[in-house]
XYZ file of C-alpha atoms in Angstrom:
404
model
C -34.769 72.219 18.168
C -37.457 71.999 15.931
C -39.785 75.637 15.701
C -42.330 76.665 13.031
C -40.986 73.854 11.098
C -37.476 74.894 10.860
C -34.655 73.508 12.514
C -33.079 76.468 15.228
C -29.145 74.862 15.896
C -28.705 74.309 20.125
C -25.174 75.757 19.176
C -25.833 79.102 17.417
C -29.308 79.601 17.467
C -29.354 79.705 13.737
C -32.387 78.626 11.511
C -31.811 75.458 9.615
C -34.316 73.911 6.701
C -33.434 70.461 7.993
C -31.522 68.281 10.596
C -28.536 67.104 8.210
C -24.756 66.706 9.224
C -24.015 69.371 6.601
C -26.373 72.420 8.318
C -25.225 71.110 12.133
C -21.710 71.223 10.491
C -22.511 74.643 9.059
C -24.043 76.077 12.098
C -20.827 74.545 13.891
C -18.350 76.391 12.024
C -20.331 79.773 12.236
C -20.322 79.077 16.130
C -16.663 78.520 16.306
C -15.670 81.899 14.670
C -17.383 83.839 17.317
C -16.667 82.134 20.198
C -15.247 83.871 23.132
C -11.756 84.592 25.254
C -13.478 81.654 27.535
C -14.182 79.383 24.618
C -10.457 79.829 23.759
C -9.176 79.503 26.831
C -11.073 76.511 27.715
C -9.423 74.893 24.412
C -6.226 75.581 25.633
C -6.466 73.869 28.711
C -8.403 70.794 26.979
C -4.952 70.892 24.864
C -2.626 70.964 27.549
C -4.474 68.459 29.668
C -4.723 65.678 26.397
C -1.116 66.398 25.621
C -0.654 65.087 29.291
C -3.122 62.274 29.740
C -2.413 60.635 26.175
C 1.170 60.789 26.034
C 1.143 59.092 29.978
C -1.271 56.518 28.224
C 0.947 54.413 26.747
C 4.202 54.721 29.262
C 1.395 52.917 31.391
C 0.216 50.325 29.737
C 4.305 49.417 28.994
C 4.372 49.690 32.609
C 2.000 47.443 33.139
C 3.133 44.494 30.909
C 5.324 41.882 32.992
C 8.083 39.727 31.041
C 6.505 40.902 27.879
C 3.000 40.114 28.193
C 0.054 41.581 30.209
C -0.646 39.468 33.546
C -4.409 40.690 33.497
C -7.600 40.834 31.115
C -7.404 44.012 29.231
C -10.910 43.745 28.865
C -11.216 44.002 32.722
C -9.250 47.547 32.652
C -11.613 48.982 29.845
C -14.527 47.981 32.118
C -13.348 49.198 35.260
C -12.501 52.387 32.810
C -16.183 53.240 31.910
C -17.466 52.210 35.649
C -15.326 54.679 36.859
C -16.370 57.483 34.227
C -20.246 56.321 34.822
C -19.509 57.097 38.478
C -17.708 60.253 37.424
C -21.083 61.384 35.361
C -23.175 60.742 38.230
C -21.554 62.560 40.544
C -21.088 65.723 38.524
C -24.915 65.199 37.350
C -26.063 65.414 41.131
C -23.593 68.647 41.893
C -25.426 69.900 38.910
C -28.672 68.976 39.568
C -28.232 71.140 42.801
C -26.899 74.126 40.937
C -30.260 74.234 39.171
C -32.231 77.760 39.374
C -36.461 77.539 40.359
C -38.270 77.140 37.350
C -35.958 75.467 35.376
C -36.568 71.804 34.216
C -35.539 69.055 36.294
C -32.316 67.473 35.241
C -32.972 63.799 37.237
C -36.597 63.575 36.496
C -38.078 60.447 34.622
C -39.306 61.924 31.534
C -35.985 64.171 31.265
C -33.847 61.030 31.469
C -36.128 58.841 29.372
C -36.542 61.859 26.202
C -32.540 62.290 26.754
C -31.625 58.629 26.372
C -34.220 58.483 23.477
C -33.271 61.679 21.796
C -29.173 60.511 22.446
C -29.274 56.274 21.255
C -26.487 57.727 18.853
C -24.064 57.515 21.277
C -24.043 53.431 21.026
C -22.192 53.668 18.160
C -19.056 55.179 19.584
C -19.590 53.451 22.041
C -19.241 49.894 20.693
C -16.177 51.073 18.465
C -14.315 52.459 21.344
C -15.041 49.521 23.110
C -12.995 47.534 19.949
C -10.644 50.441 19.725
C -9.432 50.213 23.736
C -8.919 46.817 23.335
C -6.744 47.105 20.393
C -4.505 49.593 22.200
C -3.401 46.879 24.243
C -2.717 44.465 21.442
C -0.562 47.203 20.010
C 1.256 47.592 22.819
C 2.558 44.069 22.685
C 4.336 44.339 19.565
C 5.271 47.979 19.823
C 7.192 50.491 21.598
C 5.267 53.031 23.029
C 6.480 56.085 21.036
C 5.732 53.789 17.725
C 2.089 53.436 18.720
C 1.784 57.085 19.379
C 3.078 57.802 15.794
C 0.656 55.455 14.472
C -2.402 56.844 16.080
C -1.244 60.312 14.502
C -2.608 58.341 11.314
C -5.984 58.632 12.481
C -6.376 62.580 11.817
C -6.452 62.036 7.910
C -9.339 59.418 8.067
C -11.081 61.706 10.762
C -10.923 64.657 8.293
C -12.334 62.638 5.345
C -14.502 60.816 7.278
C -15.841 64.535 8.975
C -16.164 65.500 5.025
C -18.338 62.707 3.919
C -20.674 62.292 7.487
C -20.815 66.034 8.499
C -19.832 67.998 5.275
C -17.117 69.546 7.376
C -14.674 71.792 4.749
C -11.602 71.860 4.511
C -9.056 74.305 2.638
C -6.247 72.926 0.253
C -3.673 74.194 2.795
C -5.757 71.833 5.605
C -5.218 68.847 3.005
C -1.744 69.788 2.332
C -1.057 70.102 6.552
C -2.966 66.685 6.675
C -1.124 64.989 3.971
C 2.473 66.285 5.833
C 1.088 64.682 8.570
C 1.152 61.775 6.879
C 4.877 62.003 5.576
C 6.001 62.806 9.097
C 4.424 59.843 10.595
C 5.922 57.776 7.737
C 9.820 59.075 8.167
C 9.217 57.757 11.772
C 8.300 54.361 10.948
C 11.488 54.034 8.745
C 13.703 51.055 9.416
C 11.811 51.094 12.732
C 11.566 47.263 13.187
C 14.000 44.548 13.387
C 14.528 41.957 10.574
C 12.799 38.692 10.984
C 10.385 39.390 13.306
C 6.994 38.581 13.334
C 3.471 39.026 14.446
C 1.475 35.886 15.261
C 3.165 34.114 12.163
C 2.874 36.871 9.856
C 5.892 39.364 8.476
C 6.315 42.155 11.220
C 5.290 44.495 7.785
C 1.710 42.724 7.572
C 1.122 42.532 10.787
C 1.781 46.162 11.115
C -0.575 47.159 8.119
C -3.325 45.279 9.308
C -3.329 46.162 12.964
C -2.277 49.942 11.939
C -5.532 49.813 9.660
C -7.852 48.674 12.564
C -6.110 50.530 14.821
C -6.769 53.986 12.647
C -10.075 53.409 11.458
C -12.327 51.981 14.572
C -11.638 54.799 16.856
C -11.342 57.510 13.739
C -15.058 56.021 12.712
C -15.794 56.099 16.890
C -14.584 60.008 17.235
C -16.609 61.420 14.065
C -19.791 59.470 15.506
C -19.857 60.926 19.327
C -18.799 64.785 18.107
C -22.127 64.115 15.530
C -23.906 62.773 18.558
C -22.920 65.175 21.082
C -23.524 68.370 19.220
C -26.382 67.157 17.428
C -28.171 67.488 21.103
C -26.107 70.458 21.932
C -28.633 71.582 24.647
C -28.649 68.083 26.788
C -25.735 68.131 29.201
C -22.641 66.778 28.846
C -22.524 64.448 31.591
C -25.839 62.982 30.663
C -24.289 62.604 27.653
C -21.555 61.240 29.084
C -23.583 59.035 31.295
C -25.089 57.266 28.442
C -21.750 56.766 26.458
C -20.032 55.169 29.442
C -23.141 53.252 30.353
C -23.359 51.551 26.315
C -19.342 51.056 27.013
C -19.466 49.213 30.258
C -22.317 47.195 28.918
C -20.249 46.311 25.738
C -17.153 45.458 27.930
C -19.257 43.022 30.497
C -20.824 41.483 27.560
C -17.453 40.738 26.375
C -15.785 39.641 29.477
C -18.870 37.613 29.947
C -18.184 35.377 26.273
C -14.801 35.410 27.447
C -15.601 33.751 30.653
C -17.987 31.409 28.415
C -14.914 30.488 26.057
C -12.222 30.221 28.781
C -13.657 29.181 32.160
C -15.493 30.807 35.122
C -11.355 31.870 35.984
C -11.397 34.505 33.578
C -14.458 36.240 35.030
C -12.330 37.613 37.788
C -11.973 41.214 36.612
C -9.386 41.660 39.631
C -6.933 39.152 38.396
C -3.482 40.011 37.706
C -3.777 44.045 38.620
C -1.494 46.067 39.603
C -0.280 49.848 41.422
C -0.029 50.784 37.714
C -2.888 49.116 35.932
C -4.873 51.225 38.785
C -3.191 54.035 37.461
C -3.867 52.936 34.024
C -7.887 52.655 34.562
C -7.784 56.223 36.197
C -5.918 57.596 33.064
C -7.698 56.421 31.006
C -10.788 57.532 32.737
C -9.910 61.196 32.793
C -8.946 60.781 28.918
C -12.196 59.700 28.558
C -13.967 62.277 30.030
C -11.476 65.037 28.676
C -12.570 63.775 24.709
C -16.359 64.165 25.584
C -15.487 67.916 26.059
C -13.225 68.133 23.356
C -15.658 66.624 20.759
C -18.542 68.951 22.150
C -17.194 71.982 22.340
C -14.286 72.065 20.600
C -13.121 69.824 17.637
C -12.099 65.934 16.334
C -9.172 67.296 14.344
C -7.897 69.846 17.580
C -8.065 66.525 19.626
C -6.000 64.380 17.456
C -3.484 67.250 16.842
C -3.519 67.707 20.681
C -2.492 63.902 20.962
C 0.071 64.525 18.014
C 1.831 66.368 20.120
C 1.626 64.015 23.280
C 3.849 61.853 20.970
C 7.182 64.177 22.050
C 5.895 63.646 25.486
C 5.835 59.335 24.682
C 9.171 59.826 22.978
C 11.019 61.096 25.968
C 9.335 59.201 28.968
C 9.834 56.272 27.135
C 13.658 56.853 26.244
C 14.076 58.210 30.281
C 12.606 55.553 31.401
C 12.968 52.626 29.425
C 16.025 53.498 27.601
C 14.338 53.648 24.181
C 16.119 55.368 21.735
C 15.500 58.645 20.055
C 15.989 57.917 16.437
C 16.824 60.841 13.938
C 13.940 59.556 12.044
C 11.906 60.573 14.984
C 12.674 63.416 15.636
C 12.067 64.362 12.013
C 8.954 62.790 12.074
C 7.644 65.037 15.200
C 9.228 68.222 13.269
C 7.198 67.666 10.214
C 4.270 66.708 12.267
C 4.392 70.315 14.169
C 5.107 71.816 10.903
C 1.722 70.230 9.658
C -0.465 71.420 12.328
C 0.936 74.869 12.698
C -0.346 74.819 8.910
C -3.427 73.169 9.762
C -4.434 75.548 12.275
C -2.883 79.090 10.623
C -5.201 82.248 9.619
C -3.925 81.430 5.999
C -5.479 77.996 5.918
C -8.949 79.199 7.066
C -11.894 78.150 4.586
C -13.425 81.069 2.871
C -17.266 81.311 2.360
C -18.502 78.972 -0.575
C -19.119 80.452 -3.723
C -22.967 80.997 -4.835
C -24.124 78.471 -7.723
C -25.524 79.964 -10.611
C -29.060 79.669 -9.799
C -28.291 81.494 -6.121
C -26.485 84.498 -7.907
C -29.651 85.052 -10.304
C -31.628 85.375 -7.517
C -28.965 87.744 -5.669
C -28.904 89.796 -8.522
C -32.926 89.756 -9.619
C -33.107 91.061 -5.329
C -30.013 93.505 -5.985
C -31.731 95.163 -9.183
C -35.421 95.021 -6.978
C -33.736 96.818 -4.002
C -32.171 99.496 -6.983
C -35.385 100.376 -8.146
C -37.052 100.804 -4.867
C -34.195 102.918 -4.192
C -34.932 104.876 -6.925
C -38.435 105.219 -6.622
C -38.256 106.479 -3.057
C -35.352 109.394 -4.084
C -37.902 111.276 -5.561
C -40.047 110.842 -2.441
C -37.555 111.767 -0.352
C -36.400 114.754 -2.211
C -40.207 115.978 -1.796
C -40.291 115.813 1.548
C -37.025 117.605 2.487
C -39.516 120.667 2.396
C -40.920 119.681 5.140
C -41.143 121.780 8.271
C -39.962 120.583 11.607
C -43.691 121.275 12.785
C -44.799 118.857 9.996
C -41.911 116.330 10.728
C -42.611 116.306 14.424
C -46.551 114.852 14.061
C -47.402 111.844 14.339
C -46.698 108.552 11.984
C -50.349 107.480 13.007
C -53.458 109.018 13.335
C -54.619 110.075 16.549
């Protein structure tokens, strides 16, 4: 919010020379060390309730495969996704439309809608790469068990903590890089002699094919998650399910668009967004949806790298559904892999690895010490002052600072 020509942060109230990713990542952090027992609390339950929703994710979209293969358009499911979030938005927009006080601006008028979408076109970024990124998860899922493709979306927290470094100047302490790059080694010690000899993925070595869907995979929705938390707390004070409103409306429009060139391509058969569904593809959409919705809280008021170390651990949850009830097998690499990973974010998140304040340039610590030696002598100037006046009687000391 723009005042006197400075920049006041929605988030902490704090004054800002300009509206750059590094001062709305500044004002962040200084927002997140003093938040309250509710704040905490509230990312507790955002934990608990991602650990739940993402490691269900992919048991149901192995559930939902039939002799291998998927039966209906995945493209379908991620539109029915974001219709059902859009309906979810307006819904909670109306019960808090009703909650408003007298006096306060109207949350459905015209000109609040039109200065929201205006001031929040951001959000078509995200939404366009989670578009990509939902259909992807569905391609992985066709070459991959489900606890593999959990492990290999772990790989998504390093490029969201570089990318957070070079879009919002987020820091980061060497014990956060050294968590980050355990991460990494975990996730690797899984993947070891994890896939069968000879096999292949649409003609290439399984070991290609792996790189470059693991690559797309990691990067589209990594690119997608630093985007919407920019977005979203860039215009902290518009509500979330406004916000959410016009994410899921780009999405749905994205997904139509692309069921509608798929129709183009492979007949007016394929427009049927019905086809092929089943008990647990509905399942699947309403997942999915309430993951959905669960992220746009996370990346508000919370954090990218608590959410993807919330869905680390969702991959325990993967490993054992999927071994119950598919009979895949617990490997010891895996379960070395999810050690090392809970090893890396217990570093990640301890006291120790907190960043400390930066350290003044040059120039900055002149000036702190020109001010320093200005306040000294003013100090000195008024002892003497001071020392003059002790003399004073309490008649003297009780008149008045002004004249009457």
């Amino acid at each position: 919010m723009l005042k006197n020509g400075m920049l006041e942060c929605s988030v902490c109230h704090s004054k800002l020379l300009s509206p750059s990713s590094k001062t709305i990542s500044r004002a962040y952090d200084k927002h997140r060390s003093n938040v309250s027992s509710k704040y905490r609390a509230l990312n507790v339950l955002l934990v608990f309730g991602d650990c739940f929703l993402v490691g269900l994710q992919p048991i149901l979209v192995y559930m939902s495969k039939v002799d291998g293969s998927f039966k209906f358009s995945p493209l379908s499911v991620n539109f029915l996704t974001e219709a059902t979030k859009v309906l979810f938005a307006i819904i909670m927009l109306l019960l808090q439309a009703r909650q408003q006080k007298v006096g306060e601006k109207p949350l459905l008028s015209v000109s609040t809608f039109v200065l929201a979408a205006r001031n929040n076109i951001l959000l078509a970024i995200p939404a366009l790469l989670y578009a990509i990124n939902n259909y992807l998860k569905f391609i992985m899922q066709l070459y991959f068990n489900p606890a593999t493709v959990k492990m290999l979306s772990n790989l998504k927290v390093l490029v969201i903590a570089l990318l957070l470094k070079m879009i919002m100047k987020r820091r980061f302490s060497i014990i956060q890089w050294e968590a980050l790059a355990l991460l990494l080694i975990g996730i690797c010690v899984n993947q070891l002699r994890s896939f069968p000899e000879g096999t292949t993925v649409l003609g290439l070595p399984i070991a290609t094919g792996a790189y470059i869907y693991t690559l797309i995979f990691v990067t589209v929705p990594s690119l997608a998650s630093v985007y919407n938390e920019y977005a979203l707390k860039s215009q902290f004070d518009t509500s979330i399910y406004l916000q959410n409103l016009f994410l899921y409306g780009y999405g749905a429009i994205f997904n139509f668009i692309a069921i509608v060139g798929t129709a183009i391509f492979k007949g007016p058969g394929s427009f049927d967004i019905l086809q092929g569904h089943s008990r647990a593809t509905m399942f699947l959409i309403c997942n999915n949806a309430a993951q959905g919705i669960l992220s746009s809280f996370f990346f508000k008021y919370a954090d990218t790298i608590l959410k993807k170390y919330s869905s680390s651990v969702a991959t325990i949850f993967t490993g054992i559904a999927s071994a119950a009830l598919f009979g895949h097998t617990l490997t010891i690499n895996f379960i070395l892999g999810i050690s090392i990973v809970f090893i890396s974010m217990h570093q990640f998140f301890s006291p120790l690895a907190k960043i400390k304040d930066e350290v003044p340039s040059g120039i900055e610590m002149m000036h702190a010490q020109n001010h320093r030696s200005k306040e000294v002598s003013i100090l000195n100037m008024t002892a003497g002052a001071n020392e003059d006046s002790n003399h004073r009687s309490e008649a003297d000391e009780r008149q008045p600072l002004l004249p009457m």
